mmCIF file of C-alpha atoms in Angstrom:
data_model
loop_
_atom_site.group_PDB
_atom_site.id
_atom_site.type_symbol
_atom_site.label_atom_id
_atom_site.label_comp_id
_atom_site.label_asym_id
_atom_site.label_seq_id
_atom_site.Cartn_x
_atom_site.Cartn_y
_atom_site.Cartn_z
ATOM 1 C CA MET A 24 24.687 51.322 0.762
ATOM 2 C CA PRO A 25 24.942 50.398 -2.935
ATOM 3 C CA THR A 26 21.915 48.998 -4.674
ATOM 4 C CA ASN A 27 22.229 45.705 -6.494
ATOM 5 C CA ASN A 28 21.009 45.177 -10.016
ATOM 6 C CA ARG A 29 21.449 42.308 -12.425
ATOM 7 C CA SER A 30 24.930 43.439 -13.480
ATOM 8 C CA GLU A 31 26.314 43.384 -9.918
ATOM 9 C CA PRO A 32 26.893 40.002 -8.261
ATOM 10 C CA THR A 33 25.034 39.407 -5.013
ATOM 11 C CA SER A 34 26.421 37.302 -2.206
ATOM 12 C CA ILE A 35 24.392 34.106 -1.839
ATOM 13 C CA THR A 36 24.070 34.835 1.881
ATOM 14 C CA GLN A 37 22.160 38.015 1.027
ATOM 15 C CA VAL A 38 19.580 36.262 -1.161
ATOM 16 C CA GLN A 39 16.166 35.574 0.386
ATOM 17 C CA PHE A 40 14.540 32.592 -1.325
ATOM 18 C CA LEU A 41 10.781 32.043 -1.448
ATOM 19 C CA THR A 42 8.800 28.884 -2.120
ATOM 20 C CA VAL A 43 6.387 28.699 -5.048
ATOM 21 C CA ALA A 44 3.500 28.861 -2.554
ATOM 22 C CA GLU A 45 4.933 32.019 -0.958
ATOM 23 C CA VAL A 46 5.378 33.656 -4.369
ATOM 24 C CA ALA A 47 1.820 32.708 -5.355
ATOM 25 C CA LYS A 48 0.454 34.198 -2.148
ATOM 26 C CA MET A 49 2.517 37.379 -2.589
ATOM 27 C CA MET A 50 1.350 37.816 -6.195
ATOM 28 C CA ARG A 51 -2.211 36.621 -5.454
ATOM 29 C CA VAL A 52 -2.111 34.006 -8.208
ATOM 30 C CA SER A 53 -2.204 30.213 -8.237
ATOM 31 C CA LYS A 54 0.871 28.068 -7.736
ATOM 32 C CA MET A 55 0.384 26.799 -11.302
ATOM 33 C CA THR A 56 0.780 30.368 -12.590
ATOM 34 C CA VAL A 57 4.089 30.664 -10.729
ATOM 35 C CA TYR A 58 5.255 27.318 -12.141
ATOM 36 C CA ARG A 59 4.381 28.551 -15.654
ATOM 37 C CA LEU A 60 6.396 31.740 -15.100
ATOM 38 C CA VAL A 61 9.361 29.714 -13.838
ATOM 39 C CA HIS A 62 9.233 27.171 -16.670
ATOM 40 C CA SER A 63 8.887 29.890 -19.324
ATOM 41 C CA GLY A 64 11.927 31.691 -17.937
ATOM 42 C CA GLU A 65 9.999 34.852 -17.061
ATOM 43 C CA LEU A 66 10.684 34.319 -13.363
ATOM 44 C CA PRO A 67 14.186 33.050 -12.484
ATOM 45 C CA ALA A 68 14.307 30.227 -9.948
ATOM 46 C CA VAL A 69 16.684 27.693 -8.454
ATOM 47 C CA ARG A 70 15.816 24.021 -8.410
ATOM 48 C CA VAL A 71 16.383 22.327 -5.052
ATOM 49 C CA GLY A 72 15.643 18.631 -5.385
ATOM 50 C CA LYS A 73 12.134 18.489 -6.843
ATOM 51 C CA SER A 74 11.226 21.969 -5.582
ATOM 52 C CA PHE A 75 11.855 25.466 -6.878
ATOM 53 C CA ARG A 76 13.010 28.464 -4.870
ATOM 54 C CA VAL A 77 12.598 31.962 -6.238
ATOM 55 C CA PRO A 78 14.827 34.841 -5.136
ATOM 56 C CA GLU A 79 12.590 37.481 -3.518
ATOM 57 C CA LYS A 80 14.333 40.238 -5.485
ATOM 58 C CA GLU A 81 13.365 38.522 -8.752
ATOM 59 C CA VAL A 82 9.695 38.539 -7.734
ATOM 60 C CA HIS A 83 9.910 42.292 -7.107
ATOM 61 C CA ASN A 84 11.752 42.793 -10.434
ATOM 62 C CA TYR A 85 9.097 40.801 -12.282
ATOM 63 C CA LEU A 86 6.267 42.809 -10.727
ATOM 64 C CA GLU A 87 7.978 46.136 -11.425
ATOM 65 C CA ASN A 88 8.391 45.197 -15.092
ATOM 66 C CA ALA A 89 4.841 43.805 -15.370
ATOM 67 C CA TYR A 90 3.102 47.183 -14.980
ATOM 68 C CA PHE A 91 1.478 48.528 -18.122
ATOM 69 C CA ASP A 92 -0.631 51.520 -19.049
ATOM 70 C CA ALA A 93 -4.166 50.357 -19.791
ATOM 71 C CA GLY A 94 -4.985 53.501 -21.653
#
C-alpha cells in the first residue's frame, strides 16, 4: 500500500477529520492553542460553518515536525 505525503493527492473519503477539542485532547493543550496554530497556518484546517476541522494526518505531521533536540 503506498504511503501518502503532501505531494500525492488523497481522496476526501480517506481523510479523517478531528474537531478542535479532539486535537487539543490528543496534543494535551488547550483549545485556544489549537486555534492559534490553525490561524497562524501552522496546522492546516478546513472551515465548516463557524467550526474548524483538522485532518488527523496533519496533526501527526505537525507533531512529527515539532520534535527538537534540547541539548
